[in-house]
Amino acid sequence: MIEIEHLVKRFGPLAAVDDLSFRVSTGEVLGFLGPNGAGKSTTMKMITGFLTPSSGSIRVCGHDVATDPLGVKESIGYLPEGAPAYPDMTPLGFLRFIAQVRGLSGVKAVLAVDRAIEQTDILAVIDQPIDTLSKGFKRRVGIAQAILHDPPVLIMDEPTDGLDPNQKFEVRRLIQAMAANKTIVISTHILEEVEAICTRALIIDRGRVVADGTPQELLLRTSRHLGVVVDVALEDRVAAHAALTAFKDLAAEELNGVIQFFVPRHLDQAPIVAVAEALKAGGISPRALRVVTGRLDDVFRTLTRGEAGTRSAA
Amino acid sequence: MNRLSAVFLREFKGYFATPLAYVFLVIFLGLTGGFTFYLGGFFDQGQADLRSFFVFHPWLYLFLIPAVGMRLWAEENRSGTIELLLTLPIPLWTAVLGKFLAAWAFVALGLILTAPIWATVNYLGQPDNGVILASYLGSLMMAGGYLAICSFTSSLTRSQVIAFVISVVLCFLFTITGVSSFAEAGRAFLPLALLDTIVGLSFIQHFNSIMNGVIDLRDLVFFGSITALFLYATAIVIDFKKGA
C-alpha cells in the first residue's frame, strides 16, 4: 500500500514532480509511464527515501517516509535505475550482504538468497564478479536483491531494460507471480509491457498525472481501439457502403487496390458481429474483416506531446 | 549491530577485491621501512627506540590515507550504488561509521604488519615497549583523524581523484601547522592566540606528545573529536544531497 499526497520535488527552479497524488493498493501492478524527464525516477527515489520531497507526504504500508524512513525501507524492495550493484562483489556475496542488512540470518538468509537466485535464474553466474556480467544478468541480480526479503512493496525502475525477449518474458512472469499479495510499481518505456502485466497505468508528464486507469481504459482514449476494419474489392464498393451505412461514423479509404471501411467501436465493444451480419445481408464477401486494437503508444503520444525540453518552473 | 558489521565487512573485503589493498600495503611497509632506516637514521642513532619509525607517520599518512579513503563515498556516488545503500534499511550513521571503520581497520592492518620493525628493535636492544605501544596507539588514532577527513571529502564528489586531491590538501593543512618553522613564520603576522589555536589543531603536535610516551587523554580526545567531527560532516553532506 502506497499513499502519495501532493508530492512536489524541485531541483532549483525546476519542478521535477509537481503536486502528484496517487494510491497503489495491494494486488495492484502499477505501470508508471512518462517521457524521459517526466519525474518517474524522481518519484520512485522519493518513495524509497533516497531523495527528500520538497513538500507533500508519502506513506508506505502505514509508515511515513519523513518520520519513519527505516520502516518504509524495510517494507520496500527497490530496483534503482540502472540496477546498481557493487562491481567487485559476486552475486552470491552481494545477495548475502543484502540479506544481512535486511536482518536475515542463518537458515532464513540462506533460504532467502537461494529463492532469489532461483526466481531470477542467476545460478550460472553466482560466483563471477558483478562487473564481468552482461547487462541482462546485472539487471537480474538487481531484481534478486529487490525481492530477496519478500517485501510487501516492490518498486522497480525499468526492470526489463537491457533484457532479451526471453528474459523479459521471464521477468514479467515473475512479477505476475508475485503480484497477488504485493504492491508493485514499475516504470517502463515499453508499452506492451504495461498491457501484459500492469493492472493499472499512470502516465505522468512534467511531474503531473495526465492519465490514470487500467490499460483497457487508456486504450479507449484512442478512436480506433476496438473498431472494425472491412476490406472489400473495388467493385463491391457501392454495395458495401450501402450495407454499412447504418453504422455511425463510417469511414472509407482506398488502399492498395482495395477499399477499406472503418467502423468505430460501439458502447466500448467491437461491432464485428453486427458488421458481419450487415455484409452478409448485403451479399458481400469481404476480403478481410478484423478488429483493430488501439495502441498505448498512441495514447501516450497524444497525452505527453509537447516540448518536453522547455519545462517551466510553474 | 548486524547492519554495522554487514557494511563494515563489505567495505573491508572491498579493499582486497582490487589490487589497491596490496599496493597500499606494499608501499606503506616499504616507505615506513625506508624512512626509518635511511632518512630516520635508525642505526646511526644507536638508540633502541622507534622514534625514527613513528616520526614519519604524519607525512606518510598525508598521502597514503587519502588513497585509502578516497573511494569511501566517491565510488558509491559514481557507480550509483549510493542509491542502493541509502534505500536499504540502514541508519545513515551506521553506513558512515561502518565504512569508516572498515577503512580504519585496513590501515590498522598496515600498522600491524610493521611489527617486524618492533621485533628488530627488541632484538637489538631493550627499548621501552610502553612508549612503542603508546606510539602505535597514537598513530592509529591519528590515522583515524586523517581518514575521517578523507571520508568527508569523498562524500563531496563522485570522482576519486578529486577526493584524493582535496583530502591531501586538507590533511596537509592539519599536518604542516605542527611544524616548528610554520609556527616561526606565523609569529610574524598572526596574533599569538590564533597561532596557538592553529598549532593546537595540528596532528603532529598531538602525535609528538604521544610519541614521547605520554598518553595524555587530551591528545586522544583531540583525535577522537576530529574523527567524530568529520564523520558527522560526512553524514550531513550525504543527507544534504538527498534534499538538494
XYZ file of C-alpha atoms in Angstrom:
558
model
C 0.000 0.000 0.000
C 1.468 3.313 -1.111
C -0.235 6.631 -0.452
C 1.172 9.749 -2.039
C -0.312 13.151 -1.460
C 0.581 16.457 -3.104
C 4.131 15.372 -3.690
C 6.460 18.067 -5.008
C 10.152 17.915 -5.811
C 12.008 20.944 -7.028
C 15.543 20.960 -8.344
C 16.356 24.647 -8.189
C 13.702 26.426 -10.247
C 12.643 23.190 -11.931
C 9.684 21.257 -10.554
C 10.522 17.673 -11.470
C 7.458 16.390 -9.639
C 4.595 18.814 -9.410
C 1.754 18.083 -6.998
C 1.481 14.367 -7.594
C -1.138 12.370 -5.678
C -1.999 8.708 -6.084
C -2.522 5.493 -4.190
C -1.497 1.980 -5.031
C -3.123 -0.921 -3.188
C -2.038 -4.466 -2.526
C -2.594 -6.653 -5.573
C -2.095 -3.815 -7.997
C 0.720 -3.671 -10.508
C 1.085 -0.033 -11.389
C 2.829 0.843 -14.632
C 4.455 4.202 -14.238
C 4.794 5.804 -17.638
C 6.020 9.052 -18.990
C 8.607 10.554 -21.306
C 12.192 10.880 -20.148
C 12.421 13.591 -17.529
C 8.744 13.341 -16.623
C 9.574 12.641 -12.986
C 9.161 8.857 -12.825
C 12.536 8.077 -11.326
C 12.421 11.128 -9.078
C 9.099 9.944 -7.665
C 10.457 6.447 -7.090
C 13.526 7.877 -5.385
C 11.313 9.836 -3.043
C 9.130 6.831 -2.211
C 12.209 4.798 -1.347
C 13.721 7.566 0.733
C 16.706 8.326 -1.469
C 15.506 11.855 -2.149
C 13.678 14.100 0.277
C 10.477 15.653 -1.121
C 10.237 19.440 -1.290
C 6.714 19.058 0.042
C 3.901 16.551 0.234
C 3.647 13.235 2.007
C 4.428 9.611 1.212
C 3.210 6.656 3.253
C 4.231 3.096 2.574
C 2.425 0.332 4.492
C 1.450 2.949 7.061
C 4.994 4.256 7.572
C 5.636 7.881 6.739
C 8.815 8.442 4.760
C 9.544 11.643 6.642
C 9.150 10.279 10.170
C 9.874 6.557 9.798
C 12.248 6.138 6.878
C 13.601 2.815 8.146
C 10.095 1.359 8.398
C 9.495 2.367 4.805
C 12.813 0.945 3.646
C 12.102 -2.344 5.373
C 8.784 -2.711 3.568
C 10.187 -1.942 0.139
C 12.226 -3.908 -2.331
C 13.768 -1.418 -4.721
C 15.481 -1.802 -8.042
C 17.056 1.589 -8.763
C 17.507 2.896 -12.283
C 20.366 1.054 -13.969
C 20.354 -1.707 -11.340
C 23.455 -0.546 -9.450
C 25.398 -3.237 -7.585
C 28.878 -3.385 -6.124
C 31.003 -4.317 -9.133
C 33.749 -6.054 -7.170
C 31.359 -8.461 -5.441
C 29.949 -11.707 -6.757
C 26.153 -12.016 -6.953
C 26.287 -14.510 -4.089
C 28.339 -12.225 -1.860
C 26.161 -9.304 -2.827
C 22.925 -11.110 -2.001
C 24.346 -12.326 1.300
C 25.257 -8.750 2.124
C 21.713 -7.610 1.310
C 20.278 -10.446 3.416
C 22.408 -9.430 6.383
C 21.466 -5.779 6.035
C 17.834 -6.815 5.762
C 18.182 -8.512 9.125
C 18.068 -12.074 7.833
C 20.496 -14.538 9.316
C 21.228 -18.233 9.472
C 18.862 -20.564 7.669
C 16.467 -17.743 6.824
C 19.197 -15.877 4.997
C 20.321 -18.957 3.082
C 16.760 -19.764 2.042
C 16.033 -16.195 1.000
C 19.208 -15.982 -1.077
C 18.525 -19.351 -2.697
C 14.964 -18.402 -3.529
C 16.015 -15.077 -5.074
C 18.702 -16.825 -7.122
C 16.193 -19.362 -8.371
C 13.482 -16.839 -9.154
C 15.799 -14.649 -11.186
C 17.729 -17.547 -12.708
C 21.224 -16.263 -11.973
C 22.719 -19.502 -10.659
C 25.086 -19.744 -13.625
C 26.947 -16.553 -12.722
C 26.690 -16.709 -8.975
C 30.462 -16.689 -8.409
C 31.543 -14.200 -11.059
C 32.329 -10.609 -10.148
C 29.325 -8.447 -10.985
C 31.312 -6.122 -13.231
C 32.035 -9.022 -15.587
C 28.342 -9.839 -16.039
C 26.240 -8.997 -19.071
C 23.652 -6.280 -18.806
C 20.863 -8.838 -18.562
C 22.477 -10.686 -15.664
C 23.275 -7.445 -13.879
C 19.652 -6.431 -14.138
C 18.545 -9.788 -12.780
C 20.989 -9.533 -9.872
C 19.363 -6.183 -9.149
C 15.929 -7.790 -9.216
C 17.129 -10.640 -6.996
C 18.340 -8.075 -4.490
C 14.975 -6.296 -4.555
C 12.824 -9.398 -3.974
C 15.209 -11.057 -1.517
C 13.268 -10.246 1.654
C 9.862 -10.902 0.054
C 8.787 -7.288 0.574
C 5.130 -6.220 0.605
C 6.004 -3.348 -1.727
C 8.160 -3.687 -4.802
C 9.401 -0.664 -6.732
C 11.330 -1.284 -9.902
C 12.728 1.346 -12.210
C 12.777 -0.191 -15.681
C 13.078 -3.830 -14.604
C 13.326 -5.225 -18.125
C 15.684 -2.648 -19.609
C 18.555 -4.413 -21.343
C 16.991 -7.874 -21.241
C 16.464 -10.003 -24.320
C 12.899 -11.064 -25.200
C 13.160 -14.370 -23.343
C 14.486 -12.717 -20.225
C 11.819 -10.031 -20.454
C 9.208 -12.751 -20.577
C 10.680 -14.425 -17.502
C 10.829 -11.196 -15.523
C 7.246 -10.356 -16.444
C 6.161 -13.797 -15.376
C 7.993 -13.341 -12.089
C 6.271 -10.015 -11.495
C 2.900 -11.510 -12.295
C 3.505 -14.431 -9.978
C 4.273 -12.063 -7.114
C 1.524 -9.593 -7.907
C -1.328 -11.114 -5.917
C -0.131 -10.212 -2.439
C 2.186 -7.300 -3.156
C 2.007 -3.695 -4.174
C 4.141 -3.330 -7.265
C 5.200 -0.203 -9.105
C 7.264 -0.475 -12.245
C 8.383 2.235 -14.591
C 8.893 1.370 -18.186
C 9.116 2.716 -21.693
C 7.830 -0.490 -23.178
C 4.115 -0.088 -23.541
C 3.335 -3.706 -24.402
C 4.740 -4.488 -21.004
C 2.073 -2.344 -19.406
C -0.625 -4.237 -21.274
C 0.992 -7.538 -20.404
C 1.458 -7.176 -16.659
C 0.016 -3.970 -15.266
C -3.425 -3.773 -13.722
C -3.198 -0.038 -13.880
C -1.245 2.570 -15.786
C -0.326 6.009 -14.581
C 1.023 8.370 -17.186
C 2.848 11.428 -15.951
C 4.271 14.310 -17.894
C 6.279 17.201 -16.487
C 5.675 15.954 -12.993
C 1.883 15.771 -13.229
C -0.556 12.917 -13.747
C -2.049 13.095 -17.218
C -3.817 9.732 -17.229
C -4.670 7.085 -14.685
C -6.595 3.905 -15.423
C -6.423 0.307 -16.496
C -4.617 -0.274 -19.779
C -8.037 -1.029 -21.319
C -9.447 2.275 -20.150
C -6.494 4.111 -21.582
C -6.840 2.327 -24.886
C -10.416 3.551 -25.122
C -8.949 7.005 -25.454
C -7.876 6.188 -28.978
C -10.607 6.471 -31.569
C -9.531 3.326 -33.393
C -9.499 0.946 -30.441
C -11.982 -1.915 -30.964
C -13.038 -0.527 -34.325
C -13.748 -2.985 -37.146
C -11.925 -2.871 -40.447
C -13.505 -4.323 -43.542
C -11.561 -4.711 -46.776
C -13.689 -5.130 -49.893
C -12.839 -5.355 -53.569
C -13.147 -2.168 -55.612
C -16.185 -3.426 -57.481
C -18.091 -4.059 -54.216
C -17.576 -0.513 -53.102
C -21.061 0.838 -53.570
C -22.837 -2.273 -52.276
C -20.648 -2.421 -49.212
C -21.201 1.214 -48.478
C -24.914 0.681 -48.675
C -24.745 -2.311 -46.374
C -22.657 -0.499 -43.761
C -24.175 2.916 -43.983
C -26.276 2.309 -40.870
C -23.134 2.388 -38.725
C -22.232 5.710 -37.228
C -19.035 7.467 -38.264
C -18.271 5.068 -41.055
C -15.070 5.906 -42.848
C -13.613 4.567 -46.063
C -10.367 4.860 -47.933
C -8.678 3.199 -50.842
C -5.598 1.219 -50.007
C -3.566 -0.873 -52.475
C -6.473 -1.657 -54.711
C -8.993 -2.488 -52.004
C -11.493 -0.322 -50.243
C -11.057 -0.269 -46.524
C -14.060 0.624 -44.405
C -13.625 1.509 -40.770
C -16.479 1.082 -38.303
C -15.701 2.615 -34.880
C -16.466 0.768 -31.667
C -19.939 0.998 -30.228
C -20.515 1.193 -26.449
C -16.920 0.070 -25.845
C -17.499 -3.110 -27.845
C -16.190 -4.145 -31.218
C -19.249 -4.318 -33.519
C -17.783 -7.188 -35.511
C -20.812 -9.460 -35.396
C -23.141 -6.669 -36.491
C -20.781 -5.744 -39.310
C -20.517 -9.335 -40.462
C -24.273 -9.725 -40.485
C -24.762 -6.475 -42.384
C -22.261 -7.602 -45.010
C -23.933 -10.978 -45.272
C -27.340 -9.321 -45.654
C -25.910 -7.199 -48.434
C -24.472 -10.275 -50.134
C -20.898 -9.030 -49.933
C -17.986 -11.270 -49.161
C -15.213 -9.080 -47.771
C -11.536 -9.664 -48.492
C -10.789 -9.224 -44.809
C -12.617 -8.491 -41.643
C -10.865 -7.723 -38.389
C -10.968 -5.885 -35.096
C -8.401 -3.168 -34.538
C -6.695 -2.847 -31.164
C -5.597 0.592 -30.179
C -2.013 1.168 -29.216
C -0.899 2.584 -25.895
C 1.840 4.281 -27.861
C -0.778 6.480 -29.458
C -2.398 7.275 -26.137
C 0.977 8.026 -24.687
C 1.962 10.297 -27.553
C -1.312 12.190 -27.510
C -1.119 12.790 -23.798
C 2.513 13.677 -23.485
C 3.109 15.535 -26.711
C 4.613 18.914 -26.079
C 8.013 20.365 -25.821
C 9.491 18.119 -23.158
C 12.641 20.216 -23.195
C 11.044 23.503 -22.256
C 9.652 22.873 -18.851
C 8.953 25.943 -16.802
C 9.136 26.255 -13.069
C 5.417 26.965 -12.768
C 24.941 -4.095 15.114
C 24.336 -6.714 12.495
C 23.905 -3.980 9.921
C 27.021 -2.166 11.030
C 29.041 -5.339 10.672
C 27.466 -6.024 7.267
C 28.541 -2.612 5.996
C 31.926 -2.958 7.658
C 32.663 -6.400 6.212
C 31.517 -5.487 2.717
C 33.715 -2.423 2.702
C 36.698 -4.180 4.230
C 36.553 -7.053 1.762
C 36.153 -4.471 -0.978
C 39.714 -3.315 -0.385
C 41.036 -6.753 -1.196
C 38.895 -7.175 -4.297
C 41.187 -4.784 -6.127
C 44.979 -4.544 -6.189
C 44.647 -1.323 -4.197
C 44.974 -3.137 -0.883
C 48.190 -4.866 -1.834
C 49.659 -1.798 -3.497
C 48.892 0.216 -0.390
C 50.315 -2.334 1.999
C 53.495 -2.807 -0.008
C 54.078 0.916 -0.371
C 53.230 1.601 3.251
C 55.585 -1.070 4.528
C 58.276 -0.117 2.013
C 58.136 3.550 2.905
C 57.964 3.079 6.663
C 60.960 0.770 6.438
C 62.858 3.025 4.072
C 62.210 6.163 6.070
C 63.105 4.525 9.328
C 66.406 3.106 8.193
C 67.615 5.695 5.694
C 66.001 9.072 6.398
C 65.491 8.423 10.085
C 68.992 7.143 10.676
C 67.734 4.279 12.803
C 71.148 2.662 13.118
C 73.188 5.859 13.375
C 71.295 6.983 16.430
C 72.367 3.923 18.282
C 69.188 4.115 20.339
C 66.837 1.236 20.906
C 63.606 3.060 20.192
C 61.215 3.518 17.269
C 61.191 7.312 17.143
C 62.732 7.304 13.717
C 59.920 4.975 12.649
C 56.974 6.917 14.057
C 58.200 10.405 13.302
C 57.412 9.962 9.620
C 53.899 8.648 10.106
C 52.109 12.000 9.737
C 53.910 12.597 6.441
C 53.202 9.109 5.145
C 49.571 9.326 6.163
C 49.296 12.628 4.388
C 49.422 10.803 1.061
C 48.562 7.217 1.876
C 45.419 7.752 3.927
C 43.721 9.770 1.170
C 44.500 6.841 -1.128
C 42.619 4.554 1.247
C 39.798 6.955 1.999
C 39.120 8.462 -1.424
C 36.870 5.640 -2.561
C 34.701 5.514 0.547
C 31.849 7.617 -0.859
C 33.092 8.908 -4.200
C 32.922 5.419 -5.660
C 29.366 4.933 -4.376
C 28.419 8.285 -5.861
C 29.960 7.397 -9.200
C 28.593 3.903 -9.629
C 25.143 4.740 -8.285
C 25.355 2.155 -5.517
C 24.778 5.026 -3.112
C 21.132 4.817 -4.128
C 21.093 1.162 -3.206
C 22.920 1.709 0.082
C 20.741 4.592 1.189
C 17.487 2.814 0.349
C 18.437 -0.221 2.402
C 17.131 -0.148 5.963
C 20.369 1.193 7.415
C 20.520 4.360 9.515
C 22.815 6.865 7.853
C 25.237 6.955 10.768
C 25.616 3.171 10.519
C 26.640 3.449 6.891
C 29.063 6.302 7.611
C 30.554 4.580 10.627
C 30.693 1.112 9.055
C 32.585 2.363 6.049
C 34.928 4.442 8.155
C 35.684 1.547 10.492
C 36.471 -0.686 7.531
C 38.988 1.790 6.165
C 40.420 2.277 9.628
C 40.746 -1.452 10.176
C 42.572 -1.654 6.880
C 45.070 0.988 7.983
C 45.375 -0.836 11.313
C 46.284 -3.949 9.374
C 49.062 -1.994 7.701
C 50.320 -0.893 11.122
C 50.213 -4.442 12.461
C 52.295 -5.585 9.536
C 55.081 -3.228 10.628
C 55.612 -5.500 13.650
C 58.948 -6.800 12.269
C 60.432 -3.367 12.935
C 59.323 -3.678 16.534
C 60.816 -7.139 16.681
C 64.058 -5.814 15.207
C 64.472 -3.107 17.797
C 63.731 -5.603 20.550
C 66.347 -7.928 19.108
C 68.934 -5.148 19.010
C 68.372 -3.711 22.447
C 65.950 -3.078 25.261
C 63.508 -0.443 24.055
C 60.731 0.974 26.207
C 57.904 -1.104 24.825
C 55.370 1.027 26.658
C 56.401 4.028 24.629
C 56.258 1.994 21.447
C 52.785 0.719 22.251
C 51.651 4.261 23.028
C 53.099 5.430 19.749
C 51.247 2.710 17.867
C 48.035 3.739 19.579
C 48.713 7.395 18.805
C 49.497 6.565 15.204
C 46.259 4.628 14.867
C 44.229 7.444 16.392
C 45.935 9.928 14.085
C 45.176 7.706 11.089
C 41.525 7.781 12.184
C 41.575 11.569 12.101
C 43.070 11.661 8.628
C 40.603 9.018 7.434
C 37.584 10.906 8.726
C 38.775 13.950 6.768
C 39.020 11.752 3.677
C 35.565 10.306 4.319
C 34.219 13.838 4.344
C 35.933 14.946 1.130
C 34.999 11.676 -0.530
C 31.319 12.298 0.177
C 31.511 15.626 -1.631
C 32.337 14.254 -5.044
C 31.866 11.379 -7.434
C 35.491 11.478 -8.531
C 38.061 9.586 -6.525
C 40.814 11.772 -7.970
C 39.173 14.966 -6.770
C 38.526 13.331 -3.406
C 42.197 12.381 -3.202
C 43.492 15.843 -4.079
C 41.194 17.700 -1.692
C 41.952 15.183 1.027
C 45.692 15.668 0.624
C 45.286 19.436 0.818
C 43.121 19.263 3.949
C 45.361 16.681 5.590
C 48.361 18.822 4.695
C 46.815 21.792 6.484
C 46.275 19.705 9.583
C 49.864 18.483 9.392
C 52.039 21.420 8.353
C 50.711 23.637 11.132
C 52.585 21.484 13.604
C 55.979 22.026 12.025
C 58.130 24.393 14.030
C 59.048 26.555 11.023
C 55.354 27.148 10.420
C 54.947 28.491 13.917
C 58.001 30.711 13.480
C 56.796 32.081 10.166
C 53.289 32.578 11.520
C 54.501 34.549 14.519
C 55.293 37.475 12.256
C 51.729 38.149 11.109
C 49.299 36.116 13.211
C 48.025 37.059 16.668
C 49.502 34.696 19.187
C 46.152 33.351 20.379
C 45.145 32.458 16.837
C 48.501 30.902 16.112
C 48.221 28.844 19.262
C 44.822 27.591 18.212
C 46.027 26.677 14.733
C 49.084 24.896 16.042
C 46.901 23.237 18.649
C 44.836 21.714 15.855
C 47.893 20.176 14.280
C 48.078 16.405 14.189
C 51.853 16.476 14.600
C 51.684 18.374 17.892
C 49.375 15.838 19.450
C 51.144 12.868 17.944
C 54.529 14.104 19.182
C 53.416 14.190 22.778
C 52.056 10.647 22.499
C 55.255 9.561 20.781
C 57.205 10.809 23.771
C 55.451 8.150 25.770
C 52.921 10.410 27.402
C 49.432 9.189 26.709
C 47.576 12.313 27.580
C 43.843 11.869 27.414
C 43.604 15.275 25.750
C 45.568 14.074 22.752
C 43.390 11.024 22.323
C 40.281 13.169 22.772
C 41.677 15.523 20.156
C 41.972 12.791 17.529
C 38.654 11.303 18.593
C 36.938 14.672 18.266
C 38.434 15.395 14.853
C 37.279 11.952 13.722
C 33.762 12.405 15.101
C 33.508 15.901 13.680
C 34.426 14.898 10.155
C 32.263 11.780 10.236
C 29.383 13.955 11.328
C 30.182 16.319 8.467
C 30.170 13.314 6.111
C 26.669 12.369 7.249
C 25.492 15.963 6.841
C 26.819 16.141 3.288
C 25.116 12.873 2.360
C 21.870 13.922 3.987
C 22.030 17.316 2.348
C 22.368 15.743 -1.087
C 19.080 13.894 -0.570
C 17.260 17.166 -0.176
C 19.073 19.081 -2.903
